[in-house]
Short mmCIF file of C-alpha atoms and ligand atoms in Angstrom, two decimals:
data_model
loop_
_atom_site.label_atom_id
_atom_site.label_comp_id
_atom_site.label_asym_id
_atom_site.label_seq_id
_atom_site.Cartn_x
_atom_site.Cartn_y
_atom_site.Cartn_z
CA MET A 445 165.61 81.61 79.16
CA SER A 446 165.85 82.37 82.90
CA PRO A 447 163.45 80.53 85.23
CA PRO A 448 160.14 82.31 85.73
CA PHE A 449 159.65 84.59 88.74
CA SER A 450 157.58 82.56 91.17
CA ALA A 451 154.67 84.07 93.12
CA GLN A 452 153.31 81.84 95.88
CA VAL A 453 150.15 82.92 97.69
CA VAL A 454 148.73 81.40 100.89
CA THR A 455 145.03 82.28 101.03
CA LEU A 456 141.57 81.22 102.15
CA PHE A 457 140.25 82.42 98.77
CA PRO A 458 142.40 80.93 95.96
CA GLU A 459 139.53 81.54 93.52
CA LEU A 460 140.34 85.28 93.66
CA PHE A 461 143.61 84.59 91.76
CA PRO A 462 144.89 85.49 89.21
CA GLY A 463 141.92 87.90 89.01
CA PRO A 464 143.14 91.22 87.57
CA LEU A 465 146.68 89.82 87.28
CA GLY A 466 145.35 87.55 84.50
CA VAL A 467 144.79 90.44 82.04
CA SER A 468 146.80 93.17 80.29
CA VAL A 469 150.53 93.52 81.03
CA THR A 470 150.70 91.03 83.92
CA GLY A 471 148.36 88.56 82.17
CA ARG A 472 150.49 88.52 79.02
CA ALA A 473 153.62 88.01 81.12
CA LEU A 474 151.90 85.07 82.87
CA GLU A 475 151.07 83.46 79.48
CA GLN A 476 154.65 84.06 78.33
CA GLU A 477 155.86 82.28 81.48
CA ILE A 478 157.90 85.30 82.62
CA TRP A 479 156.26 84.64 85.99
CA ARG A 480 154.21 81.85 87.53
CA LEU A 481 151.50 81.88 90.17
CA GLU A 482 150.84 79.13 92.71
CA THR A 483 148.14 79.34 95.38
CA PHE A 484 148.07 77.38 98.65
CA PHE A 485 144.51 76.97 99.96
CA LEU A 486 144.84 77.40 103.70
CA ARG A 487 141.90 75.10 104.44
CA ASN A 488 143.84 72.19 102.88
CA TYR A 489 146.32 72.50 105.78
CA ALA A 490 143.74 72.25 108.57
CA SER A 491 143.79 69.06 110.63
CA ASP A 492 140.28 68.62 112.03
CA ARG A 493 137.06 67.28 110.46
CA HIS A 494 135.70 70.83 110.03
CA ARG A 495 138.96 72.12 108.51
CA THR A 496 139.15 74.94 111.05
CA VAL A 497 141.68 77.70 110.29
CA ASP A 498 140.85 80.21 113.04
CA ASP A 499 140.16 80.41 116.77
CA THR A 500 139.16 82.97 119.42
CA PRO A 501 141.75 85.62 120.46
CA ALA A 502 143.80 84.87 123.59
CA GLY A 503 142.97 87.49 126.23
CA GLY A 504 139.56 88.11 124.72
CA GLY A 505 138.31 90.64 122.20
CA PRO A 506 136.28 90.67 119.00
CA GLY A 507 136.60 88.39 115.97
CA MET A 508 138.85 85.45 115.29
CA VAL A 509 142.60 84.89 114.83
CA MET A 510 144.32 82.70 112.20
CA ARG A 511 145.83 79.62 113.85
CA PRO A 512 149.65 79.37 113.80
CA ASP A 513 149.78 75.58 113.24
CA VAL A 514 147.60 75.69 110.11
CA LEU A 515 149.43 78.72 108.72
CA ALA A 516 152.82 77.10 109.37
CA ARG A 517 151.86 73.90 107.48
CA ALA A 518 150.78 75.97 104.45
CA ILE A 519 153.92 78.18 104.61
CA ASP A 520 156.20 75.12 104.93
CA ALA A 521 154.52 73.48 101.93
CA ALA A 522 155.16 76.66 99.91
CA ILE A 523 158.81 76.84 101.02
CA ALA A 524 159.28 73.15 100.13
CA ALA A 525 157.78 73.77 96.68
CA GLY A 526 159.84 76.93 96.17
CA ASP A 527 162.95 78.43 97.71
CA SER A 528 163.68 79.40 101.33
CA SER A 529 165.62 82.46 100.06
CA TRP A 530 162.51 84.14 98.62
CA PRO A 531 161.07 86.97 100.75
CA ARG A 532 158.08 85.90 102.86
CA LEU A 533 155.45 88.60 103.37
CA ALA A 534 152.55 88.65 105.83
CA LEU A 535 149.91 91.05 104.52
CA THR A 536 148.47 92.83 107.52
CA PRO A 537 147.11 96.36 108.18
CA SER A 538 149.70 96.84 110.94
CA GLY A 539 152.68 96.14 108.68
CA ARG A 540 155.25 98.57 107.30
CA PRO A 541 153.93 100.46 104.26
CA PHE A 542 154.77 98.97 100.84
CA THR A 543 156.80 101.26 98.54
CA GLN A 544 158.16 101.31 94.99
CA LYS A 545 161.60 100.59 96.49
CA ASP A 546 160.23 97.26 97.82
CA ALA A 547 158.86 96.43 94.37
CA GLU A 548 162.29 97.09 92.82
CA LYS A 549 164.02 94.91 95.43
CA TRP A 550 161.52 92.02 95.25
CA ALA A 551 161.54 91.99 91.43
CA LYS A 552 165.17 90.84 91.73
CA ALA A 553 164.45 88.13 94.36
CA GLY A 554 163.47 85.30 91.98
CA GLY A 555 160.24 84.68 93.86
CA LEU A 556 157.93 85.88 96.61
CA LEU A 557 155.73 84.15 99.18
CA LEU A 558 152.69 86.20 100.17
CA ILE A 559 150.53 85.17 103.12
CA CYS A 560 147.11 86.80 103.06
CA GLY A 561 145.55 87.72 106.37
CA ARG A 562 141.83 87.37 107.10
CA PHE A 563 139.79 87.85 110.30
CA GLU A 564 141.44 90.01 113.00
CA GLY A 565 144.91 88.80 112.06
CA MET A 566 147.51 86.03 112.37
CA ASP A 567 148.92 84.53 115.56
CA GLN A 568 152.13 86.55 116.15
CA ARG A 569 154.20 83.41 116.82
CA VAL A 570 153.98 82.15 113.24
CA ILE A 571 155.17 85.56 111.99
CA GLU A 572 158.24 85.26 114.20
CA ALA A 573 158.87 81.52 113.73
CA ARG A 574 158.75 81.72 109.91
CA ASP A 575 160.45 85.14 109.79
CA LEU A 576 157.62 86.88 107.91
CA GLU A 577 157.94 90.55 106.95
CA GLU A 578 154.71 92.33 107.90
CA ILE A 579 153.54 94.62 105.08
CA SER A 580 150.54 96.95 104.61
CA ILE A 581 149.55 98.74 101.39
CA GLY A 582 148.22 101.87 103.11
CA ASP A 583 146.06 103.41 105.77
CA TYR A 584 142.58 102.15 104.90
CA VAL A 585 140.73 99.06 106.06
CA LEU A 586 140.17 96.19 103.60
CA SER A 587 138.55 92.80 104.15
CA GLY A 588 141.73 90.77 103.83
CA GLY A 589 145.23 90.49 102.40
CA GLU A 590 144.28 89.18 98.94
CA LEU A 591 143.85 92.55 97.22
CA PRO A 592 147.09 93.82 98.84
CA ALA A 593 148.89 90.68 97.54
CA MET A 594 147.62 91.48 94.03
CA VAL A 595 148.68 95.14 94.35
CA ILE A 596 152.20 94.08 95.34
CA LEU A 597 152.42 91.44 92.59
CA ASP A 598 151.22 93.93 89.97
CA ALA A 599 153.92 96.42 91.04
CA VAL A 600 156.62 93.69 91.06
CA VAL A 601 155.68 91.80 87.88
CA ARG A 602 155.63 94.91 85.68
CA LEU A 603 159.32 95.43 86.63
CA LEU A 604 160.43 91.94 85.52
CA PRO A 605 162.67 91.91 82.42
CA GLY A 606 160.61 91.74 79.23
CA VAL A 607 157.26 92.66 80.80
CA THR A 608 156.81 96.32 79.84
CA GLY A 609 158.39 98.50 77.21
CA SER A 610 161.35 98.90 79.53
CA PRO A 611 161.20 102.23 81.41
CA GLU A 612 164.01 104.76 80.78
CA SER A 613 165.25 103.97 84.29
CA LEU A 614 163.89 102.75 87.60
CA ASP A 615 164.85 106.15 88.97
CA GLU A 616 162.58 107.85 86.47
CA GLU A 617 159.76 105.42 87.31
CA SER A 618 159.75 106.20 91.00
CA PHE A 619 158.66 109.62 92.22
CA GLU A 620 160.17 108.90 95.62
CA GLY A 621 161.87 112.03 96.87
CA GLY A 622 160.85 113.62 93.59
CA LEU A 623 157.82 115.25 92.06
CA LEU A 624 154.45 114.06 90.76
CA GLU A 625 154.00 113.81 86.98
CA TYR A 626 152.86 116.74 84.84
CA PRO A 627 149.29 116.73 83.38
CA GLN A 628 148.73 114.97 80.04
CA TYR A 629 146.58 116.03 77.07
CA THR A 630 145.72 114.60 73.67
CA ARG A 631 143.35 115.43 70.80
CA PRO A 632 140.89 116.91 70.21
CA ARG A 633 142.49 120.32 70.58
CA VAL A 634 139.26 121.67 72.11
CA TRP A 635 136.95 119.31 74.03
CA GLU A 636 133.72 120.45 75.72
CA GLY A 637 134.97 124.02 75.40
CA ARG A 638 138.30 123.23 77.12
CA ALA A 639 141.46 123.87 75.10
CA ILE A 640 144.82 122.16 75.48
CA PRO A 641 147.22 124.65 77.16
CA GLU A 642 148.61 126.85 74.32
CA VAL A 643 152.25 126.28 75.27
CA LEU A 644 151.99 122.54 74.49
CA LEU A 645 151.04 123.34 70.88
CA SER A 646 153.71 126.03 70.46
CA GLY A 647 156.56 123.72 69.46
CA HIS A 648 158.89 125.60 71.84
CA HIS A 649 160.50 122.63 73.55
CA GLY A 650 162.29 124.73 76.16
CA GLU A 651 159.07 126.49 77.16
CA ILE A 652 157.17 123.18 77.23
CA ALA A 653 159.76 121.61 79.54
CA ARG A 654 159.66 124.67 81.80
CA TRP A 655 155.82 124.67 81.93
CA ARG A 656 155.71 120.95 82.76
CA PHE A 657 158.28 121.38 85.53
CA GLU A 658 156.22 124.22 87.08
CA GLU A 659 153.05 122.08 86.89
CA ARG A 660 154.84 119.17 88.59
CA LYS A 661 155.94 121.41 91.45
CA ARG A 662 152.49 123.02 91.82
CA ARG A 663 150.74 119.63 91.95
CA THR A 664 153.22 118.18 94.40
CA ARG A 665 152.94 121.22 96.71
CA LEU A 666 149.11 121.04 96.68
CA ARG A 667 148.57 117.26 96.74
CA ARG A 668 151.61 115.80 98.45
CA PRO A 669 153.08 118.10 101.09
CA ASP A 670 155.12 115.10 102.31
CA LEU A 671 156.93 114.72 98.95
CA TRP A 672 157.16 118.51 98.59
CA SER A 673 159.01 118.93 101.91
CA THR A 674 161.57 116.32 100.88
CA TYR A 675 161.98 117.92 97.47
CA GLU A 676 162.52 121.41 98.95
CA ARG A 677 165.06 120.10 101.45
CA ARG A 678 166.99 118.29 98.68
CA GLU A 679 166.93 121.46 96.53
CA GLU A 680 168.38 123.49 99.40
CA GLU A 681 171.11 120.88 100.04
CA ASP A 682 171.98 120.75 96.30
CA GLY A 683 172.25 124.56 96.27
CA ARG A 684 174.89 124.35 98.99
CA GLU A 685 176.58 121.50 97.02
CA ARG A 686 175.75 119.02 99.89
C1 9D3 B 1640 139.93 96.78 114.36
C2 9D3 B 1640 141.29 96.48 113.90
N1 9D3 B 1640 141.37 96.21 112.45
C3 9D3 B 1640 142.71 96.66 111.97
C4 9D3 B 1640 142.64 97.99 111.31
C5 9D3 B 1640 141.17 94.78 112.23
C6 9D3 B 1640 141.39 94.36 110.83
C7 9D3 B 1640 140.76 94.95 109.77
C8 9D3 B 1640 140.95 94.51 108.46
C9 9D3 B 1640 142.24 93.29 110.58
C10 9D3 B 1640 142.44 92.84 109.28
C11 9D3 B 1640 141.78 93.46 108.24
C12 9D3 B 1640 141.99 92.97 106.85
N2 9D3 B 1640 143.05 93.72 106.13
C13 9D3 B 1640 144.16 93.14 105.71
O1 9D3 B 1640 144.31 91.94 105.89
C14 9D3 B 1640 145.20 93.93 105.07
C15 9D3 B 1640 145.28 95.33 104.77
C16 9D3 B 1640 144.38 96.42 104.98
O2 9D3 B 1640 143.25 96.29 105.49
N3 9D3 B 1640 144.79 97.68 104.57
C17 9D3 B 1640 145.99 97.90 104.00
N4 9D3 B 1640 146.87 96.92 103.80
C18 9D3 B 1640 146.50 95.66 104.18
S1 9D3 B 1640 147.46 94.31 104.01
C19 9D3 B 1640 146.36 93.30 104.67
#
């Protein structure tokens, strides 16, 4: 048995973990010791009587900033307990967007250190000094980095060997540069007056495949013009044999 994938999380709210990662696919994998989860409570690395973890922003402005010295002690404790080769992520709204490609890469890394931001953010010097990769999960404002850490761990853990009924291929899993999925139906055949599209009940596998392909293109064009542009460009290039 290979050593478990190790997830280390630096947070002000360790009680949030494992949270949703403790059930279903990821929860079973945790029980089976395919991966392990270790939290580092930031307040335990504070040095003063009040266990302060934040301070006012240099140059002024609203809110508070996470102190570099406290963060560094927590990060160093995690590195000492783990492996300095594991990727170190700072979850922040101004990071580079997380993608399925990242999940595929990090699933092969053996472990991951995730540092959850709170308040207005982290002192930039600790990000540089500990070589943290700044990552966001998308363009919306959350209250902190804990939910993003869970999103990333969910995406990574489900790719670990033995976790899910192994996908046909990682390529097939990712719709990057591709198309959205086709719509799904199951019984009953008619529900609230809505019938399953006739073609799906026809048994004509060629026609079914064609219909699904057209639906995938239609959806992608309407919902994801970004993916659609890439798809169209690739199609054109393929037509000219690159
Ligand atoms: C007024 C400037 N705000 C940035 C948009 C300040 C701010 C808001 C929310 C600073 C931190 C946060 C907390 N969010 C995260 O820590 C976070 C996050 C997010 O809010 N959206 C998407 N991905 C992420 S990763 C971490």
